[in-house]
GROMACS .gro file of C-alpha atoms in nm:
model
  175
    1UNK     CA    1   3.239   2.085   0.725
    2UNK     CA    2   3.125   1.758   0.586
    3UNK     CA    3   3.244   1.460   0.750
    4UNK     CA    4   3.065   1.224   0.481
    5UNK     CA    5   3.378   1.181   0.215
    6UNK     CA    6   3.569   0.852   0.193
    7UNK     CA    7   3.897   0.907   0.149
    8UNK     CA    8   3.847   0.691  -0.218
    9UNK     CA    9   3.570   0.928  -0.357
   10UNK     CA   10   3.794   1.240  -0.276
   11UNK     CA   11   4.090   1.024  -0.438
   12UNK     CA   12   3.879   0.918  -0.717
   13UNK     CA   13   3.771   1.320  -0.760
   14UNK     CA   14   4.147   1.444  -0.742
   15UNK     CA   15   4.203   1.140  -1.035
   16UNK     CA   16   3.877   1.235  -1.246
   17UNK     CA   17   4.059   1.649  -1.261
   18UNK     CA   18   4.367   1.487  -1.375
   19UNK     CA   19   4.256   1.225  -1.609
   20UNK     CA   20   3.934   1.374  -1.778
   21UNK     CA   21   4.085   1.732  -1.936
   22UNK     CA   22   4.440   1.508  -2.029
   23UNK     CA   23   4.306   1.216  -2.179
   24UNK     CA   24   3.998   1.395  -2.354
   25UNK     CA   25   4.264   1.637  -2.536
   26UNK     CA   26   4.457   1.332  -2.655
   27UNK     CA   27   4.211   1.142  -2.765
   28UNK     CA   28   4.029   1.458  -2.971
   29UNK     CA   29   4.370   1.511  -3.145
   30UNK     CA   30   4.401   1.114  -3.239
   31UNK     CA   31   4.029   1.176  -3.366
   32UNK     CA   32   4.134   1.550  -3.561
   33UNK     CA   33   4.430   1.387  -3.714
   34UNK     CA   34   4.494   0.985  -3.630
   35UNK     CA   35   4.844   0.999  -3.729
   36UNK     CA   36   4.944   1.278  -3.612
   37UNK     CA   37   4.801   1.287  -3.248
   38UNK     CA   38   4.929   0.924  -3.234
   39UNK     CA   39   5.292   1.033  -3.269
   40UNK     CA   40   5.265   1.320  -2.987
   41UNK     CA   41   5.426   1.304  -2.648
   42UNK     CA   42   5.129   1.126  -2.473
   43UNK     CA   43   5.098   0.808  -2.755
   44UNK     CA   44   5.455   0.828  -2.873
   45UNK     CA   45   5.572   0.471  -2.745
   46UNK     CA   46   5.224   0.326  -2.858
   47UNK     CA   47   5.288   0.477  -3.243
   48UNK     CA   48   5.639   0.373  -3.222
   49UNK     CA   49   5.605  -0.014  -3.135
   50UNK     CA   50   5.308  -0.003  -3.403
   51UNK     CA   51   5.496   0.063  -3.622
   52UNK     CA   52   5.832  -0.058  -3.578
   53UNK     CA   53   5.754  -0.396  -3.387
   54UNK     CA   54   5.364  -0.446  -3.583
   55UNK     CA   55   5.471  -0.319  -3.918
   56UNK     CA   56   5.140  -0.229  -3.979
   57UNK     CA   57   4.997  -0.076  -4.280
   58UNK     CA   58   4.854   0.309  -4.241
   59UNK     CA   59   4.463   0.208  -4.205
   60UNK     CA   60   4.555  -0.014  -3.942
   61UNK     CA   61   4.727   0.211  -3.784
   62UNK     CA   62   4.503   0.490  -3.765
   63UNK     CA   63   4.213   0.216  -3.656
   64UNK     CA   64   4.455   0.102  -3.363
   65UNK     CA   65   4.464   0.498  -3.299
   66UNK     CA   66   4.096   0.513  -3.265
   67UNK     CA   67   4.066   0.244  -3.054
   68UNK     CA   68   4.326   0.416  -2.877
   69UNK     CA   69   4.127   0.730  -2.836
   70UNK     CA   70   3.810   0.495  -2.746
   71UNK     CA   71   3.975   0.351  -2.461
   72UNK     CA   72   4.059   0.665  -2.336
   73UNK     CA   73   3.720   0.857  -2.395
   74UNK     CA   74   3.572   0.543  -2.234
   75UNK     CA   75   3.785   0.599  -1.891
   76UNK     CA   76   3.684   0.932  -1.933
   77UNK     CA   77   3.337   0.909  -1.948
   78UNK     CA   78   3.344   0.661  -1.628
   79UNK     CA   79   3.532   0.923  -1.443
   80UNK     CA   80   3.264   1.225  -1.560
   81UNK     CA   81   3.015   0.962  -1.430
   82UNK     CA   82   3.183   0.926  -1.122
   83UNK     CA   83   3.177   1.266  -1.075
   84UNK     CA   84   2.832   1.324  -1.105
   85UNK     CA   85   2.743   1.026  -0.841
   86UNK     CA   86   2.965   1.172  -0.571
   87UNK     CA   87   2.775   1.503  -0.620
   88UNK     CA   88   2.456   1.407  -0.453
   89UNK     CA   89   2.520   1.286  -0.096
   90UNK     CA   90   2.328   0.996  -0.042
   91UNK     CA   91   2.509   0.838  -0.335
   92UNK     CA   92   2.846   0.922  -0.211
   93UNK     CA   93   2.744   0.755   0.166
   94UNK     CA   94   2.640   0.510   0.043
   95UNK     CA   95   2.903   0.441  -0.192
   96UNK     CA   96   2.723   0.397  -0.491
   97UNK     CA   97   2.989   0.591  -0.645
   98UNK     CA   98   3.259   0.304  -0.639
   99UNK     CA   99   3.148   0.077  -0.954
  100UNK     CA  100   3.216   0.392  -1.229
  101UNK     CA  101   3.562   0.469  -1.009
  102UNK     CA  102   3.653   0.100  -1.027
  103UNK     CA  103   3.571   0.109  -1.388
  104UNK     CA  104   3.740   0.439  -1.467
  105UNK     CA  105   4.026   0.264  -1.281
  106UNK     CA  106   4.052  -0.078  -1.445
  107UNK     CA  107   4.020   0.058  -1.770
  108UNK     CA  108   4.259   0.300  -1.720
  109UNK     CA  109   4.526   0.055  -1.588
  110UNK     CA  110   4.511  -0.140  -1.871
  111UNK     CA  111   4.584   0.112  -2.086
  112UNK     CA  112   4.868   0.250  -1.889
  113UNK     CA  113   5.023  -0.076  -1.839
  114UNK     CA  114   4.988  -0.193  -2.197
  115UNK     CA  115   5.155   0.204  -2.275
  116UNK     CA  116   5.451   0.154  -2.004
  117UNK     CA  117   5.518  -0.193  -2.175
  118UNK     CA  118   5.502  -0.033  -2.509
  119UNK     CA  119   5.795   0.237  -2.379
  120UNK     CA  120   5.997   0.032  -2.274
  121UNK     CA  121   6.040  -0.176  -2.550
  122UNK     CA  122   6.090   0.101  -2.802
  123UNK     CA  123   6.304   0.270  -2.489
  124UNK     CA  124   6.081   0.590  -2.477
  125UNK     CA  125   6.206   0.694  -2.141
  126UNK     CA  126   5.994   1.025  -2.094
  127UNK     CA  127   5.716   0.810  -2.176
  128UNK     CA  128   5.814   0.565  -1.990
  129UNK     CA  129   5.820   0.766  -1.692
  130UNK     CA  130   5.446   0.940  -1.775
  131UNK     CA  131   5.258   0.664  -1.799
  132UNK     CA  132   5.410   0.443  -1.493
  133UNK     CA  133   5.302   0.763  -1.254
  134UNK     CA  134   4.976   0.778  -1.425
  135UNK     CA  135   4.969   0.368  -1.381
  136UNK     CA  136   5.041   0.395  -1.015
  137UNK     CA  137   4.823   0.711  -0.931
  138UNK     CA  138   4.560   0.448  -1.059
  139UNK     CA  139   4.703   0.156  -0.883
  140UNK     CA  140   4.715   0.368  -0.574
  141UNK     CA  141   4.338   0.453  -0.619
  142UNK     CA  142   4.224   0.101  -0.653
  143UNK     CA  143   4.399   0.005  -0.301
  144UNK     CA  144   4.261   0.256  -0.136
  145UNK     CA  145   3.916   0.169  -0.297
  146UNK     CA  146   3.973  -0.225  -0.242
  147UNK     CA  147   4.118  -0.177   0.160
  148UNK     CA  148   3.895   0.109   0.293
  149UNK     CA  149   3.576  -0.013   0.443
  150UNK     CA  150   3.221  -0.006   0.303
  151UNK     CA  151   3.004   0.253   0.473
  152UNK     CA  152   2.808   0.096   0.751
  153UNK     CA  153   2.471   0.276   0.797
  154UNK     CA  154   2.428   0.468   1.109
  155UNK     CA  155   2.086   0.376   1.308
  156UNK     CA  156   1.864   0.634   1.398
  157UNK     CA  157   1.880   0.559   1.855
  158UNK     CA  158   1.526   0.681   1.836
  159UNK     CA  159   1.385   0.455   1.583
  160UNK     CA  160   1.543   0.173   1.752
  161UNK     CA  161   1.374   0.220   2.108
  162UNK     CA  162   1.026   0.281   1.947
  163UNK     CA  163   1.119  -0.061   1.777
  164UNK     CA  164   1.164  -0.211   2.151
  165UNK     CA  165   0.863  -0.065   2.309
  166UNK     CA  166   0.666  -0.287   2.067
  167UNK     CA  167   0.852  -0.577   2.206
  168UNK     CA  168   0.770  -0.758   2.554
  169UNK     CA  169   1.013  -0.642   2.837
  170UNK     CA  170   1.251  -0.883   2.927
  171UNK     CA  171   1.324  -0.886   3.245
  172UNK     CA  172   1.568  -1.116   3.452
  173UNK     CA  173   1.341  -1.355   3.618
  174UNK     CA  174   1.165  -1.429   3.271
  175UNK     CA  175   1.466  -1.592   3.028
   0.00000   0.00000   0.00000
């Protein structure tokens, strides 16, 4: 088996399965129907303090719902991207992967913070409750991205004695 997986790429790739098929179906029905897929389960607290705390007019509204479904196509998209880096090997040693997952992440904490405030000040509880574990499966993600170590390339213990036969031997008596 492959020993080459850091533990945040395989976090990151249990994240992009959640978060890419959820957030993709709620933001196609906000872009079907704006009104509509704002007031389901998933944007309930968001629709609510729009429109009792905002007291926005409709168009504004269903703009606020497409940007909405923008923000959540965008940490979509970072994910899908993420998941095509850690496909090819040499990108997921080296960690090349880690600037889309850190996106996909801060993106995607902002919008599940600004959500979890939104809840709880229309008291939504069930959303409430959704989008603090979605916040801290994110949070959990970036501390495991920020703490684990960067890959450190392995040397090749050939290359590096052809590299010293080139050199003049150093012996004791010569320092």
């Amino acid at each position: 088996m492959s020993t080459n997986w850091r533990i945040s790429s395989f976090n990151g790739a249990l994240l992009a399965a959640y978060f890419i098929p959820t957030w993709t179906i709620v933001a196609f029905k906000i872009m079907i129907s704006p009104i509509h897929g704002l007031y389901e389960r998933p944007n309930i607290s968001v629709a609510l303090f729009i429109s009792d705390h905002l007291q926005l007019a409709a168009v504004t509204a269903v703009r606020l719902a497409w940007l909405l479904a923008l923000g959540k196509l965008t940490v979509v998209a970072f994910f899908a991207i993420f998941l095509v880096f850690i496909a090819r090997a040499s990108i997921r040693k080296s960690g090349g992967c880690d600037e889309a997952l850190a996106m996909a992440l801060a993106i995607g904490s902002a919008i599940s913070f600004a959500s979890m405030v939104m809840a709880s000040q229309v008291g939504e509880t069930e959303a409430l409750r959704l989008h603090a574990t979605e916040l801290l499966m994110l949070l959990g993600t970036a501390i495991v991205l920020l703490v684990e170590r960067p890959v450190s390339p392995q040397l090749d213990r050939s290359v590096a004695a052809d590299d010293l036969s080139l050199q003049q031997p150093q012996l004791a008596e010569h320092r």
